[in-house]
Structures are given as structure tokens and as C-alpha cells.
Short mmCIF file of C-alpha atoms in Angstrom, two decimals:
data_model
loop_
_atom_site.label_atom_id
_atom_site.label_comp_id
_atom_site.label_asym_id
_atom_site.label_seq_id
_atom_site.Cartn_x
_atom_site.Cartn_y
_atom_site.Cartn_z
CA UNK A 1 17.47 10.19 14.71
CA UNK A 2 19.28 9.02 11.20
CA UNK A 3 16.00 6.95 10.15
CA UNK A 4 13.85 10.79 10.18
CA UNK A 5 16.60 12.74 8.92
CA UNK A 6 16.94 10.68 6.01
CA UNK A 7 13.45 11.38 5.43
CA UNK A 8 13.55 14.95 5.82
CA UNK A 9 16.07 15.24 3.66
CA UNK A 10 15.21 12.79 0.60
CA UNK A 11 12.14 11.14 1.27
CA UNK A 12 8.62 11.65 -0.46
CA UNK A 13 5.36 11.08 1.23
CA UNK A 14 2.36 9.31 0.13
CA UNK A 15 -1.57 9.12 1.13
CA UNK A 16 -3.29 6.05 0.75
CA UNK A 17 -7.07 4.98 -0.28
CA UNK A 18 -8.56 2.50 1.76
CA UNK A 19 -12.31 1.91 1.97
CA UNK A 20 -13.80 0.05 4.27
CA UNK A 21 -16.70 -2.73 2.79
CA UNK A 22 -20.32 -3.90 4.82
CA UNK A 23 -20.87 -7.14 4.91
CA UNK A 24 -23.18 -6.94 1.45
CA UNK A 25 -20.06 -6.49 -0.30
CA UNK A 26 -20.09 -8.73 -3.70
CA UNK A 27 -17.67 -11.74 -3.34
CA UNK A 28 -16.05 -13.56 -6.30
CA UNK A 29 -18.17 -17.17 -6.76
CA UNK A 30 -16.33 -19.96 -5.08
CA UNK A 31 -15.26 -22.70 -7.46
CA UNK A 32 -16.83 -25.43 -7.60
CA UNK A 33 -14.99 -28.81 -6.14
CA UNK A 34 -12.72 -30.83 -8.10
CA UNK A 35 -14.43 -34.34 -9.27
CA UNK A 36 -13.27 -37.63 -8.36
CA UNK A 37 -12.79 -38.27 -12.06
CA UNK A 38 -9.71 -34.96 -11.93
CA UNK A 39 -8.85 -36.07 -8.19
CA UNK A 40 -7.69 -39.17 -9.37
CA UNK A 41 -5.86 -37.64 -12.95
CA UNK A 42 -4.07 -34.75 -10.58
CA UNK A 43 -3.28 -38.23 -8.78
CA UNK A 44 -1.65 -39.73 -11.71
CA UNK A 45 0.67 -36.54 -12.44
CA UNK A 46 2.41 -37.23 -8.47
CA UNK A 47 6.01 -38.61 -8.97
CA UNK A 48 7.37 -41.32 -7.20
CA UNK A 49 8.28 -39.93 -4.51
CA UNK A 50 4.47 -39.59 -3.93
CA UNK A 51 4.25 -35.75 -4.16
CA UNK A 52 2.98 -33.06 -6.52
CA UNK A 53 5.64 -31.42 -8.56
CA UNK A 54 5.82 -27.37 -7.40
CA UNK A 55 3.56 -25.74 -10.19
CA UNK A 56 5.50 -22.59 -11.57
CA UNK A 57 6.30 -19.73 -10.58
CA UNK A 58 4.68 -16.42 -11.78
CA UNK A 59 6.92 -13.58 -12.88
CA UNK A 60 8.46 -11.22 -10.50
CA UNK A 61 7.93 -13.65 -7.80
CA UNK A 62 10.13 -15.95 -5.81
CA UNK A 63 7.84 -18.70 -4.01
CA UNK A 64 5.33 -20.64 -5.12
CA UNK A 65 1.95 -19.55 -5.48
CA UNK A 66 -0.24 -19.71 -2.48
CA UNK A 67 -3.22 -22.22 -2.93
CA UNK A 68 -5.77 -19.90 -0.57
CA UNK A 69 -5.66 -16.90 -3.02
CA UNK A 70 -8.06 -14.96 -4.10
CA UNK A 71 -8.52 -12.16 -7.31
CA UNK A 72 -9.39 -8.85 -5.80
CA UNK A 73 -12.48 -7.06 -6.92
CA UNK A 74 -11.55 -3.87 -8.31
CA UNK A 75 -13.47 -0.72 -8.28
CA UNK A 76 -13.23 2.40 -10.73
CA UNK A 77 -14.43 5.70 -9.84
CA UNK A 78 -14.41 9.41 -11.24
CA UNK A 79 -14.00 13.05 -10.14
CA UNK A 80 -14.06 15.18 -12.60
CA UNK A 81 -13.61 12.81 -15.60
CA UNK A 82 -10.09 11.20 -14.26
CA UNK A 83 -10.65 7.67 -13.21
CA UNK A 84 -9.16 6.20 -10.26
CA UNK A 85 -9.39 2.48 -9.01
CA UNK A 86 -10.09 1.05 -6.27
CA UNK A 87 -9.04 -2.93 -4.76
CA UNK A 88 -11.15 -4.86 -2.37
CA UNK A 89 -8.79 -6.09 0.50
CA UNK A 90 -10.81 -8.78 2.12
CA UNK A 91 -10.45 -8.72 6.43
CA UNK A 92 -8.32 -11.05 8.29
CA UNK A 93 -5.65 -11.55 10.64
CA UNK A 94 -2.07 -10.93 10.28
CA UNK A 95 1.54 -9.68 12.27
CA UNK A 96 2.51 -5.97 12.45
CA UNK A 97 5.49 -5.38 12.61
CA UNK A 98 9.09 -6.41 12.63
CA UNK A 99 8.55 -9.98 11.47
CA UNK A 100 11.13 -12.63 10.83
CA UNK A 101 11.85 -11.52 6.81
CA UNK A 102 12.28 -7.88 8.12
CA UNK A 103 15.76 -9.66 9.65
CA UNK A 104 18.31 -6.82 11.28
CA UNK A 105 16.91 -4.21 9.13
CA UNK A 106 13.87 -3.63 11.72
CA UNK A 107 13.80 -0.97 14.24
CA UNK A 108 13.01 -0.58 17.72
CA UNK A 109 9.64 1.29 16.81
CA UNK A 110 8.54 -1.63 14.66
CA UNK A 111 8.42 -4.02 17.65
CA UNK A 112 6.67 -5.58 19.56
CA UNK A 113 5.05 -7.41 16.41
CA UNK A 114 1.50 -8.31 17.50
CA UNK A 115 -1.56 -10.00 15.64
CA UNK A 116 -4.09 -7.80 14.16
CA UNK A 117 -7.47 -8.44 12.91
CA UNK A 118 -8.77 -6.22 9.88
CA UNK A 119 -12.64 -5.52 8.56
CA UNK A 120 -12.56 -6.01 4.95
CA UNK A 121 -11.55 -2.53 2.80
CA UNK A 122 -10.60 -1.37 -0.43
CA UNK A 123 -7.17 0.78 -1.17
CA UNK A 124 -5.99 2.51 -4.15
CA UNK A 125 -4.63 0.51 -7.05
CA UNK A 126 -1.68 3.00 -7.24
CA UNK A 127 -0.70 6.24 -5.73
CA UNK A 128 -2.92 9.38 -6.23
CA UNK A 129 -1.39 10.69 -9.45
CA UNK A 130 -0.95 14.18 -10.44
CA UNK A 131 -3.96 14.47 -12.80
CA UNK A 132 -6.24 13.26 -9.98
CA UNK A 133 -5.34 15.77 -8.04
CA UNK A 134 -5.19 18.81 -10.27
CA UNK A 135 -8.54 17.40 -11.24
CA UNK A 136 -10.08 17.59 -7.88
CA UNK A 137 -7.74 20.56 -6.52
CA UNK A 138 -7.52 23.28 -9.35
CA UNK A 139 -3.59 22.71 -8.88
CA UNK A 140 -0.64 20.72 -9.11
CA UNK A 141 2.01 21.39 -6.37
CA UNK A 142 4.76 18.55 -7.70
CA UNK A 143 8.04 19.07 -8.52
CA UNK A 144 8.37 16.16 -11.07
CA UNK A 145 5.58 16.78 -13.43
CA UNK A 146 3.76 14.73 -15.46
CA UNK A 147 0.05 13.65 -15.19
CA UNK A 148 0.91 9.94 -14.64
CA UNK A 149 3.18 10.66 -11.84
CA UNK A 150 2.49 10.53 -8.20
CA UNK A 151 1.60 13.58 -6.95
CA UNK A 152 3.66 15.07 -3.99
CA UNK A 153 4.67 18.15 -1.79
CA UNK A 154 1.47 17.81 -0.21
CA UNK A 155 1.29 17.86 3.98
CA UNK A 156 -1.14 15.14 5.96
CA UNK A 157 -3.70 18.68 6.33
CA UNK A 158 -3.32 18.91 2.45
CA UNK A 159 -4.35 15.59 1.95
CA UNK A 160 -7.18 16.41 4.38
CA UNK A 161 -8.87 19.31 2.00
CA UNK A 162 -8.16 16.99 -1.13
CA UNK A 163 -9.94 14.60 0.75
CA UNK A 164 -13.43 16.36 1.52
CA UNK A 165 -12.98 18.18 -1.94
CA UNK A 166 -13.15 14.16 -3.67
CA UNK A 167 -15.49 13.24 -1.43
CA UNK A 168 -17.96 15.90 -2.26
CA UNK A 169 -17.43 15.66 -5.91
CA UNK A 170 -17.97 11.83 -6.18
CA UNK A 171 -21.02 11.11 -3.32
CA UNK A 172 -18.32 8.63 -0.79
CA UNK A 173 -16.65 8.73 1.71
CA UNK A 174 -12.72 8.58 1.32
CA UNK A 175 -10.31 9.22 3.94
CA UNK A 176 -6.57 8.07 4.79
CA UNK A 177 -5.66 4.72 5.30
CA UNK A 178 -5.09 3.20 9.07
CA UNK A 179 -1.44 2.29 9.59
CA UNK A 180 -2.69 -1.00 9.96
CA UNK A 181 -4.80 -1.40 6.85
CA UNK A 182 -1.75 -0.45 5.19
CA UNK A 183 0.59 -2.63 5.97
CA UNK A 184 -1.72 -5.74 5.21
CA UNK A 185 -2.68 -4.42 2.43
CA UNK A 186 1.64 -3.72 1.31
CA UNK A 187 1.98 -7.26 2.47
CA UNK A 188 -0.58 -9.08 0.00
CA UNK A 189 -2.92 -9.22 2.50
CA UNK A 190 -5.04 -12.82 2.86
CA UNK A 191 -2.69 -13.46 -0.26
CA UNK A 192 0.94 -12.74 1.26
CA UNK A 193 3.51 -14.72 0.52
CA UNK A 194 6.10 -13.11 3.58
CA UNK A 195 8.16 -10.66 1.27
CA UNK A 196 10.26 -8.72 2.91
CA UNK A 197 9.02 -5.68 0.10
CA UNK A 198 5.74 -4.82 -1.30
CA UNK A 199 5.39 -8.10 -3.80
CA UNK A 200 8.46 -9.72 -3.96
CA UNK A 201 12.23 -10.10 -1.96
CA UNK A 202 13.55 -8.55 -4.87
CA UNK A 203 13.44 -4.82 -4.12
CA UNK A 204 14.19 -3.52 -8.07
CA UNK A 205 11.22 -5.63 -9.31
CA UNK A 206 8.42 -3.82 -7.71
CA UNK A 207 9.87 -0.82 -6.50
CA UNK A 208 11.48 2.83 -7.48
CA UNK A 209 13.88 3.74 -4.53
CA UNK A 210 17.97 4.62 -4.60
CA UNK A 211 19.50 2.34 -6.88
CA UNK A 212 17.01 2.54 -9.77
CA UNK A 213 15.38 5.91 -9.77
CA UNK A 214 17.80 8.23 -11.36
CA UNK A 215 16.85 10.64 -8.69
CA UNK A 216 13.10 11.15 -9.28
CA UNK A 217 9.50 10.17 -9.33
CA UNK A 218 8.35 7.66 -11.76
CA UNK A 219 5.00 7.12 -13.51
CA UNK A 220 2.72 4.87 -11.22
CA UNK A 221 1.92 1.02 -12.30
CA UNK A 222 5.40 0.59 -13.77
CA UNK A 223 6.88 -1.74 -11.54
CA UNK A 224 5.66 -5.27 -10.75
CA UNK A 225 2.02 -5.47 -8.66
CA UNK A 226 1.99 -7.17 -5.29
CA UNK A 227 0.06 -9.79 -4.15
CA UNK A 228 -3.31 -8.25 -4.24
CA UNK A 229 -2.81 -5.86 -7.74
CA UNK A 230 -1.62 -2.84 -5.89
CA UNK A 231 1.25 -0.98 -6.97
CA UNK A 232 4.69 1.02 -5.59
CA UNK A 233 3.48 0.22 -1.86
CA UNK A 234 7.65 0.04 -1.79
CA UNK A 235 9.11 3.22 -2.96
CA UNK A 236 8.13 5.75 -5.50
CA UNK A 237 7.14 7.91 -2.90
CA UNK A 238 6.39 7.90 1.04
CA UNK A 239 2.70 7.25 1.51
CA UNK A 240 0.41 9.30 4.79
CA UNK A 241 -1.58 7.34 7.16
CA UNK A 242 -4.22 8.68 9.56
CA UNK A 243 -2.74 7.72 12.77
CA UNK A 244 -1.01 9.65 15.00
CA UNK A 245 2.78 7.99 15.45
CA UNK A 246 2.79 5.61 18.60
CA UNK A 247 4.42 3.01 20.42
CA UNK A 248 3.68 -0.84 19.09
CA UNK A 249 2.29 -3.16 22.23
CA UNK A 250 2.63 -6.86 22.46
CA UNK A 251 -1.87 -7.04 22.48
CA UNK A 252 -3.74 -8.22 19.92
CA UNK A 253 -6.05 -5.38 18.16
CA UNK A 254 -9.08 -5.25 16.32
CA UNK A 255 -8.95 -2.40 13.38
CA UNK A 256 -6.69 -0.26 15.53
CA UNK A 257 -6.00 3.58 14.82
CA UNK A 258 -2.85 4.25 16.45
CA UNK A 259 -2.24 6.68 19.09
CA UNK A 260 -5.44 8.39 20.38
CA UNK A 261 -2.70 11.64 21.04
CA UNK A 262 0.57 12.58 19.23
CA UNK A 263 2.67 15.52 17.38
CA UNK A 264 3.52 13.27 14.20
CA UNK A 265 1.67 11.49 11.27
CA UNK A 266 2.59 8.21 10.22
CA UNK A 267 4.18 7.85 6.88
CA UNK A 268 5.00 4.58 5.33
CA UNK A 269 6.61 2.79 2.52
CA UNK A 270 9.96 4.85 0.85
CA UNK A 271 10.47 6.54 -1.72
CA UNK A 272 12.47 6.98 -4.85
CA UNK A 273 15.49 8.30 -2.59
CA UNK A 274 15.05 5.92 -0.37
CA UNK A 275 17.65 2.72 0.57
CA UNK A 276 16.37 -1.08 0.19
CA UNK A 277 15.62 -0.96 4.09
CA UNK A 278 13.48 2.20 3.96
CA UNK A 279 11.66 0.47 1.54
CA UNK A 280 10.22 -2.54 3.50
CA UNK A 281 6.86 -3.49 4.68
CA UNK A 282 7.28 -2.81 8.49
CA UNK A 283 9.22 0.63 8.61
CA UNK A 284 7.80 3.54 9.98
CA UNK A 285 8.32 7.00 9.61
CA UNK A 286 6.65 10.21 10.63
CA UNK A 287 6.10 13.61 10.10
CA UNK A 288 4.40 16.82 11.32
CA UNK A 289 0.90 17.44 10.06
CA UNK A 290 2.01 20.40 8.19
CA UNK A 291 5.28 19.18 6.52
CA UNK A 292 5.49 19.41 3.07
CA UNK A 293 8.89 19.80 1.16
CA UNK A 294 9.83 22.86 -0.58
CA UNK A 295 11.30 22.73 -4.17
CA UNK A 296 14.62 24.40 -3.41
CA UNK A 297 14.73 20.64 -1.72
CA UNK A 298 14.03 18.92 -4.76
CA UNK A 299 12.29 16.21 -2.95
CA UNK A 300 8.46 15.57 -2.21
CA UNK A 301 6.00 14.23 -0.10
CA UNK A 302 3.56 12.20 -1.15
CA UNK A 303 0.34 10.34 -1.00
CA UNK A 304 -0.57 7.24 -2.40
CA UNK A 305 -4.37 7.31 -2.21
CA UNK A 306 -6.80 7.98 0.46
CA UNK A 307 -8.36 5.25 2.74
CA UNK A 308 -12.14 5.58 2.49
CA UNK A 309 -15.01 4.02 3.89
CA UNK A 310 -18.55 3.87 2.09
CA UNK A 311 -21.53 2.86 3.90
CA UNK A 312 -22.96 2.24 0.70
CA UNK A 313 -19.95 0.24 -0.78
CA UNK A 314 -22.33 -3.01 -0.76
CA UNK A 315 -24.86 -2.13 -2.58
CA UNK A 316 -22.77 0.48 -4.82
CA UNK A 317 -22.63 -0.31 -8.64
#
């Protein structure tokens, strides 16, 4: 019971983008293979111990970086003249849950962890700001304003009609992120690097939460980037998903949607009240479909930006 009555009381809730890509998506070109000619001067640079000396380390991050990855494709869209982007998370296979970084933080509803396999998708670059939505609403319900800032106070059913109100003014298909989709996508998806945060171990460099906030919302895309581009997955404010809250199972799952039943929506990620272990990639909250946070509070809920799908996403310009 503490975990959900910390969020009741100081928490802020987020909805997420995610869009789902057909197999015509575009794909950055693959570079083309080393020659023997650089093989052998790469060779020449290995010290005597016979390795490769670590190459360095980008800012904000911790470990070195991960020889697989990949630059995301990035999408921006319109409704209404305000812009909002879009990044391509590619599909592949990762753990849910409480994995071995989430240490003694974890909680009993964030095991079993289990292997998932993902469909590639795209998820908003940062959280659905308040200009988006007065854009595509007609209104701003946020306590904190400012058009930069995440918009919040908004229930899961709110973020339902903003939903069909974007969709009908840009032609797509939006909708809420899976709970699954959004944890690989918080974790750097096919580009992780384990954090036990959004982009880094070191909670302050990529997140707003307790410590840092000075008791509010802060404008989005001002903290360090994860892995993949995408912005305050850790705090900021708590972020809806479209499942229904349910128990974890030890099976592995292909593109799973939660619970087919429940009385709760998933919410995910912490929020500018929020401690460092509210903030991690794993924990899970939940809420009523109608909950929203009155200003007397002086908190908010939140979304972060809508999971969509587009059939036409592969052919889309």
C-alpha cells in the first residue's frame, strides 16, 4: 500500500506515444565493412597486452558505448501547427521486469522478470507538452503552466478523447503505449546499456524527481536523452499505459497487452515528486481510469505521449 499512496499523494501521470511500424518501414543504410587496409591500422592502435583501448565515454553516460547501436529515425508531425516528434524503436527481445540493476529496490509486482519479444514502433521524443494539447483540446488543465511543460491532470479516459481528437486532426492512428513497449523503449531498447534509470545510473542526469525538482514540473528535453533520443522516461511526470494492471508470469510473450480484465491503468516512470526508486525502469504503478488530481493537491497526472500505430507508417513521408 505505501508504493500507491505515494502516488496518490505526489505523483504525476504521463501518456506515452508509441507507433507501431510494417515491415516497409525505411531503415538507416548499413555501413559498409571495414577494409583490410583499416583492419590492420585499428590492429596497430592494440596495446601490448593485445587488446583495444576502451574508446570514450559519451556524456551523461557511465559504460562504454555499445558496438550494436543504431541512430533512431525520427518522425515529426503536426496538429494544428504544433509539431511533435516521433522515434522509431526497432523490435526485439528483452527482460521485463525486476532485473539484476533494479537490486532491492524492485517489488513483488515487478517479478517474475520474463523475456519479451517486441514488433518494431515509434514513441514520443518527449512527453505530450502543454501546447500540444491545448492545440488539439481547446484547453489546458495543468497546474504548472507553461507551453513547454508536460501537460498533466489528465485521467487514462482523458487521454482517450485527446487521443481520437489527434488522430482525426492529423490522418493516423495514435493510441497509448503497451506497458511493454514502454519499458523497452525507457530502457534504450536494441541500444540499452542495463541502467538502472531511463539513460544512465545516475538518476539527476536524466531525470526531474525529489531531489532536483524544486517541487514542480519542468520543461521537457532538459535533462540528458536515453539510449534511443527519448527524453524524462524517469521522472518529470508519471506516464499512462493502455493495459489494464496485472500480475507478471514467468512465460515468454510476444507484444503482450497486459491483463485482458482489471479496475486499474498502468502508470509508469515517476515523477518530479517522486524518490530515486520510483523513478526506475521496472516500477509499476496504477491508477483508476478516471483519476486525475485536483489542484487543491498541487500535484498532476500526466502523459508522456500516446502509443500509435499507422498502417501507413511505411510508406508515410
Amino acid at each position: 500500500m505505501k508504493k500507491y499512496f505515494f502516488i496518490l499523494i505526489a505523483a504525476l501521470i504521463a501518456c506515452t506515444v508509441a507507433i507501431a511500424q510494417t515491415s516497409g518501414s525505411k531503415r538507416p543504410k548499413k555501413k559498409k565493412q571495414k577494409t583490410e587496409k583499416v583492419v590492420k591500422k585499428d590492429n596497430s592502435k592494440r596495446n601490448q597486452s593485445g587488446k583495444k583501448p576502451n574508446p570514450p565515454k559519451k556524456q551523461y553516460s557511465e559504460e562504454p558505448r555499445v558496438s550494436s547501436s543504431y541512430t533512431p529515425e525520427v518522425r515529426t508531425y503536426y496538429a494544428n501547427g504544433v509539431s511533435f516528434q516521433m522515434v522509431e524503436v526497432r523490435g526485439g527481445t528483452f527482460t521485463m521486469g525486476a532485473t539484476a540493476e533494479q537490486g532491492s529496490d524492485a517489488y513483488d509486482d515487478e517479478k517474475p522478470t520474463h523475456q519479451v519479444t517486441l514488433s518494431s514502433y515509434s514513441i514520443g521524443k518527449t512527453e505530450v507538452t502543454q501546447a500540444l494539447w491545448q492545440a488539439v483540446m481547446g484547453s489546458n488543465p495543468s497546474y504548472f503552466k507553461g507551453s513547454n511543460l508536460p501537460v498533466e491532470e489528465v485521467s487514462w479516459e482523458d487521454c482517450q478523447t485527446f487521443i481520437r481528437k489527434l488522430n482525426a486532426l492529423t490522418g493516423k492512428n495514435f493510441r497509448l503505449p503497451t506497458e511493454a513497449e514502454w519499458e523497452f523503449a525507457a530502457r534504450g531498447g536494441n541500444n540499452s546499456r542495463g541502467y538502472k534509470y531511463s539513460g544512465s545510473n545516475t538518476l539527476s542526469n536524466v531525470a526531474w524527481y525529489d531531489d532536483n525538482s524544486s517541487n514542480k514540473t519542468h520543461p521537457v528535453a532538459t535533462k540528458a536523452p536515453n539510449e534511443l533520443g527519448i527524453y524524462d522516461m524517469s521522472g518529470n511526470v508519471w506516464e499512462w499505459c493502455s493495459d489494464w494492471k496485472g500480475a507478471y508470469s514467468s512465460s515468454s510473450q510476444y507484444n503482450p497487452t497486459g491483463s485482458n480484465t482489471g479496475s486499474n491503468r498502468v502508470s509508469r516512470g515517476g515523477g518530479w515528486g517522486s524518490n530515486a526508486g520510483f523513478c526506475r525502469v521496472s516500477i509499476r504503478s496504477d491508477s483508476s481510469p478516471t483519476f486525475r488530481l485536483h489542484l487543491w493537491m498541487q500535484k498532476s497526472i500526466l502523459l508522456r505521449f500516446l502509443g500509435c500505430v499507422l498502417s501507413s507508417y511505411g510508406s508515410d513521408s
